[in-house]
Amino acid sequence: MTDESDDELAARLAPALAILAAVGETGHVTRAAELLGIPQPTASRRLAALADLIGAPLVVPSGRGIRLTRAGRTLAAASTRALITMAAAAREVREEIDPATGRVVLGFLHLLGRALVPSLIRGFRERHPGVRFSLVQGSRQDMLDALREGAIDLVFAAPMPLDDPELAGTPLADQELVLSVPPSHRFAHRARVRAAELVGEELVTLEHGYGLRQITDDLCAAAGFEPRIAFEGQESETVRGLVAAGLGVAILPRSESASGVVEIPLSPPVFRTIGVIWSKEARLTPAVRAFRDHARSGSTDLGPGFRPA
């Protein structure tokens, strides 16, 4: 490695951020070159030049592809973070010039795609027709991680991360959770069921990382028992289908069309609070700020099953 300062070295590395990030993502020089739209020999030469500049190899052969060395992994991870930051800055500049054509990257839980998210976007687009949306669905944990990394602008999730110092949020709506059982179940004709009565029942639930799983585990813990998990899924409708097939019971949001299952209120009633969440560190673009404020305004009918928080 040369005797130049860290700042001088970083300045010389900066033009190669994209190739480092692409190689880290693909694990292959050819695919990295295709991703960047440059010839493969050019990508190979840039990697070799970087290795000479650093004074250590950045990649080594691995099967038909390559893998990053420790130095390569360090630089690739930093390159990815730097490119996300630069992309966000470029987007902010463009949207400051013309906020009517901005873009919102919105993350949300699968079940919220039925009514809440479409209702909010429809109401917002009536006043901001030029704003585009990129929609990302996944578990609560995945969405919050992407929010911290800057890959998502806003997240609709429950429960809200009230104790996270990196995130801020506003409650939007409450949604009742009920016990879903097959029609033949002993609870099917009950008016209400206490959480403590679920001891020994086989539960169908979502995987760890989903908000509903956290709520289910907390309810059982508060009732003094550890849940017996029969099946774990990644989507509420799959869980409801397993319940309808007689494979267990589940705590789920109340559904307007819960075919094949019987929904029984819990005693005392249980609600989850859905909120809009954003990063305290991120500089929200005009379009993102406008949509966040629209969601917080309470001016939109959020659809059946939701009540104001």
Short mmCIF file of N, CA, C and O in Angstrom, two decimals, residues 147-206:
data_model
loop_
_atom_site.label_atom_id
_atom_site.label_comp_id
_atom_site.label_asym_id
_atom_site.label_seq_id
_atom_site.Cartn_x
_atom_site.Cartn_y
_atom_site.Cartn_z
N LEU A 147 -35.28 -0.12 6.45
CA LEU A 147 -35.49 1.30 6.77
C LEU A 147 -34.21 1.90 7.36
O LEU A 147 -33.78 3.00 6.98
N ARG A 148 -33.60 1.18 8.28
CA ARG A 148 -32.35 1.68 8.89
C ARG A 148 -31.24 1.80 7.86
O ARG A 148 -30.40 2.69 7.94
N GLU A 149 -31.22 0.88 6.89
CA GLU A 149 -30.16 0.89 5.88
C GLU A 149 -30.39 1.92 4.78
O GLU A 149 -29.51 2.13 3.94
N GLY A 150 -31.56 2.54 4.76
CA GLY A 150 -31.84 3.54 3.74
C GLY A 150 -32.43 2.99 2.47
O GLY A 150 -32.60 3.72 1.50
N ALA A 151 -32.76 1.69 2.44
CA ALA A 151 -33.32 1.09 1.23
C ALA A 151 -34.82 1.35 1.10
O ALA A 151 -35.39 1.16 0.02
N ILE A 152 -35.48 1.74 2.19
CA ILE A 152 -36.91 2.03 2.22
C ILE A 152 -37.10 3.38 2.88
O ILE A 152 -36.36 3.74 3.81
N ASP A 153 -38.09 4.14 2.42
CA ASP A 153 -38.35 5.47 2.98
C ASP A 153 -39.25 5.43 4.20
O ASP A 153 -38.98 6.08 5.22
N LEU A 154 -40.35 4.70 4.08
CA LEU A 154 -41.36 4.63 5.14
C LEU A 154 -41.81 3.19 5.29
O LEU A 154 -41.81 2.42 4.32
N VAL A 155 -42.23 2.83 6.49
CA VAL A 155 -42.73 1.48 6.75
C VAL A 155 -44.05 1.58 7.51
O VAL A 155 -44.17 2.37 8.45
N PHE A 156 -45.03 0.77 7.08
CA PHE A 156 -46.24 0.57 7.85
C PHE A 156 -46.11 -0.78 8.55
O PHE A 156 -46.00 -1.82 7.89
N ALA A 157 -46.10 -0.78 9.88
CA ALA A 157 -45.86 -2.03 10.59
C ALA A 157 -46.52 -1.99 11.96
O ALA A 157 -46.89 -0.93 12.47
N ALA A 158 -46.66 -3.17 12.54
CA ALA A 158 -47.17 -3.32 13.90
C ALA A 158 -46.49 -4.54 14.53
O ALA A 158 -46.24 -5.52 13.83
N PRO A 159 -46.19 -4.49 15.82
CA PRO A 159 -46.28 -3.31 16.68
C PRO A 159 -45.19 -2.31 16.34
O PRO A 159 -44.20 -2.64 15.68
N MET A 160 -45.38 -1.07 16.78
CA MET A 160 -44.42 -0.03 16.48
C MET A 160 -43.16 -0.20 17.33
O MET A 160 -43.23 -0.64 18.47
N PRO A 161 -41.99 0.14 16.77
CA PRO A 161 -40.72 0.01 17.52
C PRO A 161 -40.53 1.20 18.47
O PRO A 161 -39.75 2.11 18.22
N LEU A 162 -41.24 1.19 19.58
CA LEU A 162 -41.29 2.36 20.45
C LEU A 162 -39.96 2.68 21.12
O LEU A 162 -39.70 3.83 21.47
N ASP A 163 -39.12 1.68 21.32
CA ASP A 163 -37.87 1.89 22.07
C ASP A 163 -36.64 1.93 21.17
O ASP A 163 -35.52 1.85 21.66
N ASP A 164 -36.83 2.06 19.87
CA ASP A 164 -35.70 2.07 18.95
C ASP A 164 -35.19 3.50 18.78
O ASP A 164 -35.91 4.36 18.29
N PRO A 165 -33.94 3.78 19.19
CA PRO A 165 -33.44 5.16 19.12
C PRO A 165 -33.21 5.66 17.70
O PRO A 165 -33.06 6.87 17.49
N GLU A 166 -33.17 4.74 16.71
CA GLU A 166 -32.89 5.15 15.33
C GLU A 166 -34.16 5.47 14.55
O GLU A 166 -34.08 6.06 13.47
N LEU A 167 -35.33 5.09 15.09
CA LEU A 167 -36.56 5.20 14.32
C LEU A 167 -37.58 6.07 15.03
O LEU A 167 -37.61 6.15 16.26
N ALA A 168 -38.42 6.73 14.24
CA ALA A 168 -39.53 7.52 14.76
C ALA A 168 -40.81 7.04 14.08
O ALA A 168 -40.77 6.42 13.01
N GLY A 169 -41.96 7.32 14.69
CA GLY A 169 -43.20 6.86 14.08
C GLY A 169 -44.41 7.53 14.68
O GLY A 169 -44.34 8.17 15.73
N THR A 170 -45.53 7.37 13.98
CA THR A 170 -46.82 7.89 14.43
C THR A 170 -47.86 6.79 14.29
O THR A 170 -47.96 6.15 13.24
N PRO A 171 -48.66 6.53 15.33
CA PRO A 171 -49.74 5.54 15.21
C PRO A 171 -50.76 5.98 14.17
O PRO A 171 -51.12 7.16 14.10
N LEU A 172 -51.22 5.04 13.35
CA LEU A 172 -52.22 5.33 12.32
C LEU A 172 -53.57 4.72 12.63
O LEU A 172 -54.61 5.36 12.48
N ALA A 173 -53.58 3.45 13.02
CA ALA A 173 -54.84 2.75 13.19
C ALA A 173 -54.66 1.57 14.13
O ALA A 173 -53.57 1.03 14.27
N ASP A 174 -55.76 1.20 14.76
CA ASP A 174 -55.80 -0.02 15.57
C ASP A 174 -56.58 -1.08 14.80
O ASP A 174 -57.57 -0.77 14.12
N GLN A 175 -56.14 -2.32 14.93
CA GLN A 175 -56.79 -3.44 14.26
C GLN A 175 -57.00 -4.55 15.27
O GLN A 175 -56.07 -4.98 15.95
N GLU A 176 -58.24 -5.03 15.38
CA GLU A 176 -58.54 -6.07 16.35
C GLU A 176 -57.97 -7.41 15.92
O GLU A 176 -58.02 -7.78 14.74
N LEU A 177 -57.42 -8.13 16.89
CA LEU A 177 -56.94 -9.49 16.67
C LEU A 177 -57.92 -10.46 17.31
O LEU A 177 -58.43 -10.20 18.41
N VAL A 178 -58.20 -11.55 16.64
CA VAL A 178 -59.16 -12.54 17.12
C VAL A 178 -58.54 -13.92 17.04
O VAL A 178 -57.51 -14.13 16.39
N LEU A 179 -59.20 -14.87 17.70
CA LEU A 179 -58.77 -16.27 17.62
C LEU A 179 -59.50 -16.92 16.45
O LEU A 179 -60.73 -16.91 16.39
N SER A 180 -58.74 -17.48 15.51
CA SER A 180 -59.31 -18.19 14.36
C SER A 180 -59.22 -19.69 14.63
O SER A 180 -58.13 -20.20 14.93
N VAL A 181 -60.36 -20.39 14.52
CA VAL A 181 -60.39 -21.82 14.76
C VAL A 181 -61.18 -22.49 13.65
O VAL A 181 -62.01 -21.85 12.99
N PRO A 182 -60.95 -23.78 13.40
CA PRO A 182 -61.79 -24.50 12.42
C PRO A 182 -63.20 -24.66 12.99
O PRO A 182 -63.40 -24.67 14.21
N PRO A 183 -64.21 -24.81 12.12
CA PRO A 183 -65.61 -24.89 12.59
C PRO A 183 -65.87 -26.04 13.56
O PRO A 183 -66.79 -25.96 14.38
N SER A 184 -65.05 -27.09 13.51
CA SER A 184 -65.26 -28.24 14.38
C SER A 184 -64.59 -28.09 15.75
O SER A 184 -64.72 -28.98 16.61
N HIS A 185 -63.91 -27.00 15.96
CA HIS A 185 -63.14 -26.83 17.20
C HIS A 185 -64.07 -26.61 18.39
O HIS A 185 -65.17 -26.06 18.25
N ARG A 186 -63.60 -26.99 19.58
CA ARG A 186 -64.41 -26.85 20.79
C ARG A 186 -64.71 -25.40 21.14
O ARG A 186 -65.67 -25.12 21.89
N PHE A 187 -63.91 -24.45 20.62
CA PHE A 187 -64.16 -23.03 20.89
C PHE A 187 -65.09 -22.39 19.85
O PHE A 187 -65.44 -21.22 19.98
N ALA A 188 -65.47 -23.12 18.83
CA ALA A 188 -66.14 -22.51 17.68
C ALA A 188 -67.44 -21.81 18.03
O ALA A 188 -67.84 -20.86 17.35
N HIS A 189 -68.12 -22.23 19.10
CA HIS A 189 -69.40 -21.62 19.45
C HIS A 189 -69.30 -20.72 20.68
O HIS A 189 -70.32 -20.29 21.21
N ARG A 190 -68.07 -20.39 21.06
CA ARG A 190 -67.87 -19.51 22.21
C ARG A 190 -68.03 -18.06 21.80
O ARG A 190 -67.70 -17.66 20.67
N ALA A 191 -68.48 -17.21 22.73
CA ALA A 191 -68.59 -15.78 22.47
C ALA A 191 -67.24 -15.09 22.61
O ALA A 191 -66.93 -14.16 21.87
N ARG A 192 -66.45 -15.57 23.57
CA ARG A 192 -65.11 -15.02 23.79
C ARG A 192 -64.20 -16.11 24.32
O ARG A 192 -64.68 -17.09 24.91
N VAL A 193 -62.89 -15.91 24.15
CA VAL A 193 -61.91 -16.87 24.65
C VAL A 193 -60.78 -16.09 25.31
O VAL A 193 -60.30 -15.08 24.76
N ARG A 194 -60.36 -16.54 26.51
CA ARG A 194 -59.22 -15.92 27.17
C ARG A 194 -57.92 -16.53 26.66
O ARG A 194 -57.88 -17.72 26.32
N ALA A 195 -56.87 -15.74 26.61
CA ALA A 195 -55.58 -16.24 26.13
C ALA A 195 -55.11 -17.42 26.95
O ALA A 195 -54.51 -18.36 26.42
N ALA A 196 -55.40 -17.43 28.26
CA ALA A 196 -54.95 -18.52 29.13
C ALA A 196 -55.57 -19.86 28.72
O ALA A 196 -55.01 -20.92 29.01
N GLU A 197 -56.72 -19.83 28.03
CA GLU A 197 -57.38 -21.07 27.62
C GLU A 197 -56.68 -21.73 26.43
O GLU A 197 -57.04 -22.85 26.05
N LEU A 198 -55.71 -21.05 25.85
CA LEU A 198 -55.00 -21.61 24.70
C LEU A 198 -53.85 -22.53 25.12
O LEU A 198 -53.17 -23.09 24.24
N VAL A 199 -53.61 -22.67 26.42
CA VAL A 199 -52.55 -23.56 26.87
C VAL A 199 -52.83 -24.98 26.37
O VAL A 199 -53.94 -25.49 26.47
N GLY A 200 -51.85 -25.60 25.76
CA GLY A 200 -52.00 -26.94 25.21
C GLY A 200 -52.51 -26.98 23.79
O GLY A 200 -52.41 -28.02 23.13
N GLU A 201 -53.05 -25.86 23.27
CA GLU A 201 -53.53 -25.82 21.89
C GLU A 201 -52.34 -25.75 20.93
O GLU A 201 -51.32 -25.13 21.22
N GLU A 202 -52.48 -26.39 19.78
CA GLU A 202 -51.47 -26.26 18.74
C GLU A 202 -51.74 -24.98 17.95
O GLU A 202 -52.84 -24.81 17.41
N LEU A 203 -50.75 -24.10 17.90
CA LEU A 203 -50.91 -22.80 17.26
C LEU A 203 -50.26 -22.79 15.89
O LEU A 203 -49.18 -23.35 15.68
N VAL A 204 -50.94 -22.15 14.96
CA VAL A 204 -50.36 -21.86 13.65
C VAL A 204 -50.06 -20.36 13.65
O VAL A 204 -50.93 -19.55 13.97
N THR A 205 -48.85 -19.99 13.33
CA THR A 205 -48.47 -18.60 13.45
C THR A 205 -47.44 -18.23 12.39
O THR A 205 -47.00 -19.07 11.60
N LEU A 206 -47.07 -16.97 12.39
CA LEU A 206 -46.04 -16.51 11.48
C LEU A 206 -44.65 -16.77 12.07
O LEU A 206 -44.51 -17.02 13.27
#
